[in-house]
PDB file of C-alpha atoms in Angstrom:
ATOM      1  CA  MET A 227      34.502-107.238 174.287  1.00  0.00           C
ATOM      2  CA  ASN A 228      32.036-109.765 172.679  1.00  0.00           C
ATOM      3  CA  PHE A 229      31.561-112.945 174.736  1.00  0.00           C
ATOM      4  CA  GLY A 230      29.618-114.706 172.028  1.00  0.00           C
ATOM      5  CA  VAL A 231      26.570-114.782 174.109  1.00  0.00           C
ATOM      6  CA  ARG A 232      23.539-112.642 173.574  1.00  0.00           C
ATOM      7  CA  ARG A 233      22.228-110.945 176.706  1.00  0.00           C
ATOM      8  CA  SER A 234      18.774-109.514 177.142  1.00  0.00           C
ATOM      9  CA  ARG A 235      17.238-107.650 180.002  1.00  0.00           C
ATOM     10  CA  ILE A 236      13.772-107.935 181.116  1.00  0.00           C
ATOM     11  CA  SER A 237      12.385-104.882 182.980  1.00  0.00           C
ATOM     12  CA  THR A 238      11.408-106.777 186.073  1.00  0.00           C
ATOM     13  CA  ASP A 239      12.397-110.239 187.612  1.00  0.00           C
ATOM     14  CA  SER A 240       8.685-110.920 188.003  1.00  0.00           C
ATOM     15  CA  GLN A 241       8.046-110.402 184.346  1.00  0.00           C
ATOM     16  CA  GLN A 242      10.976-112.803 183.713  1.00  0.00           C
ATOM     17  CA  ALA A 243       9.573-115.237 186.239  1.00  0.00           C
ATOM     18  CA  THR A 244       6.134-115.293 184.506  1.00  0.00           C
ATOM     19  CA  ASN A 245       7.654-115.879 181.123  1.00  0.00           C
ATOM     20  CA  VAL A 246       9.669-118.640 182.451  1.00  0.00           C
ATOM     21  CA  LEU A 247       6.686-120.310 183.999  1.00  0.00           C
ATOM     22  CA  LYS A 248       4.818-120.147 180.757  1.00  0.00           C
ATOM     23  CA  MET A 249       7.550-121.579 178.806  1.00  0.00           C
ATOM     24  CA  PHE A 250       9.007-124.247 181.065  1.00  0.00           C
ATOM     25  CA  GLY A 251       6.751-124.910 183.966  1.00  0.00           C
ATOM     26  CA  ALA A 252       7.209-124.354 187.700  1.00  0.00           C
ATOM     27  CA  PRO A 253      10.636-124.739 189.003  1.00  0.00           C
ATOM     28  CA  VAL A 254      12.074-127.120 191.419  1.00  0.00           C
ATOM     29  CA  ASP A 255      12.891-124.559 194.155  1.00  0.00           C
ATOM     30  CA  LEU A 256      15.833-125.235 196.361  1.00  0.00           C
ATOM     31  CA  SER A 257      16.425-121.584 197.145  1.00  0.00           C
ATOM     32  CA  PHE A 258      17.183-120.330 200.696  1.00  0.00           C
ATOM     33  CA  ASN A 259      18.448-123.587 202.161  1.00  0.00           C
ATOM     34  CA  ASP A 260      21.944-122.669 203.187  1.00  0.00           C
ATOM     35  CA  ILE A 261      23.407-125.256 200.615  1.00  0.00           C
ATOM     36  CA  GLY A 262      27.159-125.288 200.553  1.00  0.00           C
ATOM     37  CA  ASN A 263      27.823-127.995 198.084  1.00  0.00           C
ATOM     38  CA  LEU A 264      25.370-129.308 195.555  1.00  0.00           C
ATOM     39  CA  GLU A 265      25.285-132.821 197.101  1.00  0.00           C
ATOM     40  CA  ASP A 266      23.877-131.077 200.179  1.00  0.00           C
ATOM     41  CA  ALA A 267      20.827-130.163 197.979  1.00  0.00           C
ATOM     42  CA  TRP A 268      19.818-133.912 197.917  1.00  0.00           C
ATOM     43  CA  THR A 269      18.682-133.895 201.509  1.00  0.00           C
ATOM     44  CA  GLU A 270      16.448-130.962 200.895  1.00  0.00           C
ATOM     45  CA  GLU A 271      12.777-130.960 199.841  1.00  0.00           C
ATOM     46  CA  PRO A 272      11.888-128.361 197.265  1.00  0.00           C
ATOM     47  CA  ARG A 273       9.736-125.610 198.240  1.00  0.00           C
ATOM     48  CA  SER A 274       6.128-125.966 196.989  1.00  0.00           C
ATOM     49  CA  GLY A 275       4.788-123.080 194.960  1.00  0.00           C
ATOM     50  CA  LEU A 276       1.363-122.095 193.771  1.00  0.00           C
ATOM     51  CA  ARG A 277       1.387-124.761 191.129  1.00  0.00           C
ATOM     52  CA  PRO A 278       2.471-128.170 192.343  1.00  0.00           C
ATOM     53  CA  ILE A 279       5.040-130.047 190.185  1.00  0.00           C
ATOM     54  CA  LYS A 280       4.076-133.494 189.091  1.00  0.00           C
ATOM     55  CA  ARG A 281       6.429-136.288 189.975  1.00  0.00           C
ATOM     56  CA  THR A 282       7.224-139.407 188.199  1.00  0.00           C
ATOM     57  CA  SER A 283       6.979-142.927 189.859  1.00  0.00           C
ATOM     58  CA  GLU A 284      10.700-142.513 190.573  1.00  0.00           C
ATOM     59  CA  SER A 285       9.763-139.353 192.497  1.00  0.00           C
ATOM     60  CA  LYS A 286      11.611-137.109 190.044  1.00  0.00           C
ATOM     61  CA  TYR A 287      10.064-133.745 189.184  1.00  0.00           C
ATOM     62  CA  GLN A 288       8.667-133.019 185.790  1.00  0.00           C
ATOM     63  CA  SER A 289      10.046-129.647 185.428  1.00  0.00           C
ATOM     64  CA  HIS A 290      12.797-128.036 183.255  1.00  0.00           C
ATOM     65  CA  CYS A 291      13.623-125.350 185.856  1.00  0.00           C
ATOM     66  CA  LEU A 292      15.875-125.626 188.916  1.00  0.00           C
ATOM     67  CA  ARG A 293      16.328-122.778 191.366  1.00  0.00           C
ATOM     68  CA  LEU A 294      19.433-123.039 193.500  1.00  0.00           C
ATOM     69  CA  ASN A 295      19.661-119.306 194.282  1.00  0.00           C
ATOM     70  CA  ASN A 296      20.297-117.701 197.763  1.00  0.00           C
ATOM     71  CA  ASN A 297      22.480-120.430 199.066  1.00  0.00           C
ATOM     72  CA  ASN A 298      26.220-120.630 199.768  1.00  0.00           C
ATOM     73  CA  ILE A 299      27.369-122.649 196.771  1.00  0.00           C
ATOM     74  CA  VAL A 300      31.048-121.906 195.977  1.00  0.00           C
ATOM     75  CA  GLU A 301      31.597-124.410 193.126  1.00  0.00           C
ATOM     76  CA  LEU A 302      29.344-126.393 190.698  1.00  0.00           C
ATOM     77  CA  HIS A 303      31.021-129.739 191.332  1.00  0.00           C
ATOM     78  CA  GLY A 304      28.220-132.283 191.201  1.00  0.00           C
ATOM     79  CA  LEU A 305      25.810-130.113 189.235  1.00  0.00           C
ATOM     80  CA  GLN A 306      25.029-132.828 186.667  1.00  0.00           C
ATOM     81  CA  LYS A 307      24.328-135.382 189.477  1.00  0.00           C
ATOM     82  CA  THR A 308      22.118-132.907 191.268  1.00  0.00           C
ATOM     83  CA  ILE A 309      20.084-132.066 188.156  1.00  0.00           C
ATOM     84  CA  LYS A 310      19.704-135.846 187.486  1.00  0.00           C
ATOM     85  CA  TYR A 311      18.698-136.514 191.037  1.00  0.00           C
ATOM     86  CA  PHE A 312      15.705-133.945 190.953  1.00  0.00           C
ATOM     87  CA  LEU A 313      14.543-133.858 187.355  1.00  0.00           C
ATOM     88  CA  ALA A 314      12.777-136.525 185.276  1.00  0.00           C
ATOM     89  CA  GLU A 315      14.338-135.102 182.124  1.00  0.00           C
ATOM     90  CA  PRO A 316      17.669-133.659 183.207  1.00  0.00           C
ATOM     91  CA  LEU A 317      18.812-133.106 179.606  1.00  0.00           C
ATOM     92  CA  GLN A 318      15.937-130.726 179.089  1.00  0.00           C
ATOM     93  CA  LEU A 319      17.060-128.299 181.805  1.00  0.00           C
ATOM     94  CA  ALA A 320      16.017-124.923 180.292  1.00  0.00           C
ATOM     95  CA  TRP A 321      16.393-122.560 183.218  1.00  0.00           C
ATOM     96  CA  LEU A 322      18.822-122.487 185.965  1.00  0.00           C
ATOM     97  CA  ASP A 323      19.134-120.000 188.775  1.00  0.00           C
ATOM     98  CA  LEU A 324      22.439-119.878 190.576  1.00  0.00           C
ATOM     99  CA  SER A 325      22.031-116.170 191.730  1.00  0.00           C
ATOM    100  CA  PHE A 326      23.226-114.905 195.054  1.00  0.00           C
ATOM    101  CA  ASN A 327      25.669-117.562 195.923  1.00  0.00           C
ATOM    102  CA  LYS A 328      29.524-117.496 196.300  1.00  0.00           C
ATOM    103  CA  ILE A 329      30.434-118.718 192.768  1.00  0.00           C
ATOM    104  CA  THR A 330      33.761-117.135 191.466  1.00  0.00           C
ATOM    105  CA  HIS A 331      34.098-119.009 188.197  1.00  0.00           C
ATOM    106  CA  ILE A 332      31.804-119.996 185.269  1.00  0.00           C
ATOM    107  CA  ASP A 333      32.429-123.769 185.461  1.00  0.00           C
ATOM    108  CA  PRO A 334      32.891-125.443 182.155  1.00  0.00           C
ATOM    109  CA  ILE A 335      29.993-127.946 183.192  1.00  0.00           C
ATOM    110  CA  LEU A 336      27.581-125.100 182.380  1.00  0.00           C
ATOM    111  CA  SER A 337      28.541-125.380 178.700  1.00  0.00           C
ATOM    112  CA  GLU A 338      27.172-128.954 178.831  1.00  0.00           C
ATOM    113  CA  LEU A 339      23.649-127.949 179.413  1.00  0.00           C
ATOM    114  CA  ARG A 340      22.754-127.807 175.796  1.00  0.00           C
ATOM    115  CA  GLU A 341      18.985-126.959 176.315  1.00  0.00           C
ATOM    116  CA  LEU A 342      19.591-124.017 178.664  1.00  0.00           C
ATOM    117  CA  HIS A 343      17.592-120.961 177.708  1.00  0.00           C
ATOM    118  CA  VAL A 344      17.938-118.826 180.901  1.00  0.00           C
ATOM    119  CA  LEU A 345      20.835-118.737 183.300  1.00  0.00           C
ATOM    120  CA  TYR A 346      20.842-116.529 186.256  1.00  0.00           C
ATOM    121  CA  LEU A 347      24.433-115.845 187.854  1.00  0.00           C
ATOM    122  CA  HIS A 348      23.841-112.422 189.274  1.00  0.00           C
ATOM    123  CA  GLY A 349      24.994-111.626 192.751  1.00  0.00           C
ATOM    124  CA  ASN A 350      27.937-113.941 192.858  1.00  0.00           C
ATOM    125  CA  GLY A 351      31.730-113.205 192.797  1.00  0.00           C
ATOM    126  CA  ILE A 352      32.431-113.945 189.024  1.00  0.00           C
ATOM    127  CA  TYR A 353      35.554-112.073 187.953  1.00  0.00           C
ATOM    128  CA  ILE A 354      37.088-113.441 184.850  1.00  0.00           C
ATOM    129  CA  PRO A 355      35.339-112.120 181.756  1.00  0.00           C
ATOM    130  CA  SER A 356      36.855-114.714 179.345  1.00  0.00           C
ATOM    131  CA  GLU A 357      35.079-117.412 181.154  1.00  0.00           C
ATOM    132  CA  VAL A 358      31.642-116.072 180.038  1.00  0.00           C
ATOM    133  CA  GLU A 359      32.829-117.160 176.393  1.00  0.00           C
ATOM    134  CA  ARG A 360      32.270-120.801 177.406  1.00  0.00           C
ATOM    135  CA  LEU A 361      28.679-120.202 177.375  1.00  0.00           C
ATOM    136  CA  GLY A 362      28.687-119.056 173.642  1.00  0.00           C
ATOM    137  CA  VAL A 363      28.330-122.887 172.731  1.00  0.00           C
ATOM    138  CA  LEU A 364      24.791-123.074 174.252  1.00  0.00           C
ATOM    139  CA  PRO A 365      22.520-122.879 171.060  1.00  0.00           C
ATOM    140  CA  HIS A 366      19.322-121.765 173.067  1.00  0.00           C
ATOM    141  CA  LEU A 367      20.794-119.486 175.661  1.00  0.00           C
ATOM    142  CA  HIS A 368      19.048-116.048 175.273  1.00  0.00           C
ATOM    143  CA  THR A 369      19.211-114.674 178.866  1.00  0.00           C
ATOM    144  CA  ILE A 370      22.077-114.579 181.176  1.00  0.00           C
ATOM    145  CA  THR A 371      22.442-112.320 184.251  1.00  0.00           C
ATOM    146  CA  LEU A 372      25.828-111.159 185.536  1.00  0.00           C
ATOM    147  CA  HIS A 373      25.056-107.889 187.258  1.00  0.00           C
ATOM    148  CA  GLY A 374      26.324-107.737 190.857  1.00  0.00           C
ATOM    149  CA  ASN A 375      29.483-109.788 190.271  1.00  0.00           C
ATOM    150  CA  ILE A 376      33.056-108.409 190.030  1.00  0.00           C
ATOM    151  CA  ILE A 377      33.168-108.819 186.362  1.00  0.00           C
ATOM    152  CA  GLU A 378      30.711-105.811 186.313  1.00  0.00           C
ATOM    153  CA  ALA A 379      33.648-103.407 187.071  1.00  0.00           C
ATOM    154  CA  ASP A 380      35.182-104.341 183.822  1.00  0.00           C
ATOM    155  CA  LYS A 381      34.162-101.504 181.419  1.00  0.00           C
ATOM    156  CA  ASN A 382      34.163-104.010 178.518  1.00  0.00           C
ATOM    157  CA  TYR A 383      32.236-106.795 180.066  1.00  0.00           C
ATOM    158  CA  ARG A 384      29.097-106.145 178.169  1.00  0.00           C
TER     159      ARG A 384
END
């Protein structure tokens, strides 16, 4: 089954993270915050990494990466507002990490992220293979992770 999305594998997550940093800068990291819905993220302060992220005069982050992994997110209602809340250039979001949440569907909102290059969805509960096709409209998407989802049991999902 061809989903219209090219998928590639990098040998290790650390290699992938290094490549992303070089291409898009340090991420706004909201991982491991027990976030249940995306508006809850607005009350969180992103983790500080080795490289501090510059902020604008409006306190928005000058980053093209957003990490929301290892939370309890079930649905992506409010994703656009959350991106706009944190990022100075929300339309330039290039890397989104939603891995290890409780997401069961690939929300159509993801297909509106036109500059997305990397999308991590592994370790969720996604189970409908045809929903992956929605991502085929993203012109720059070159990496998507789906391992660790129910969809993986479908022998034709790749």
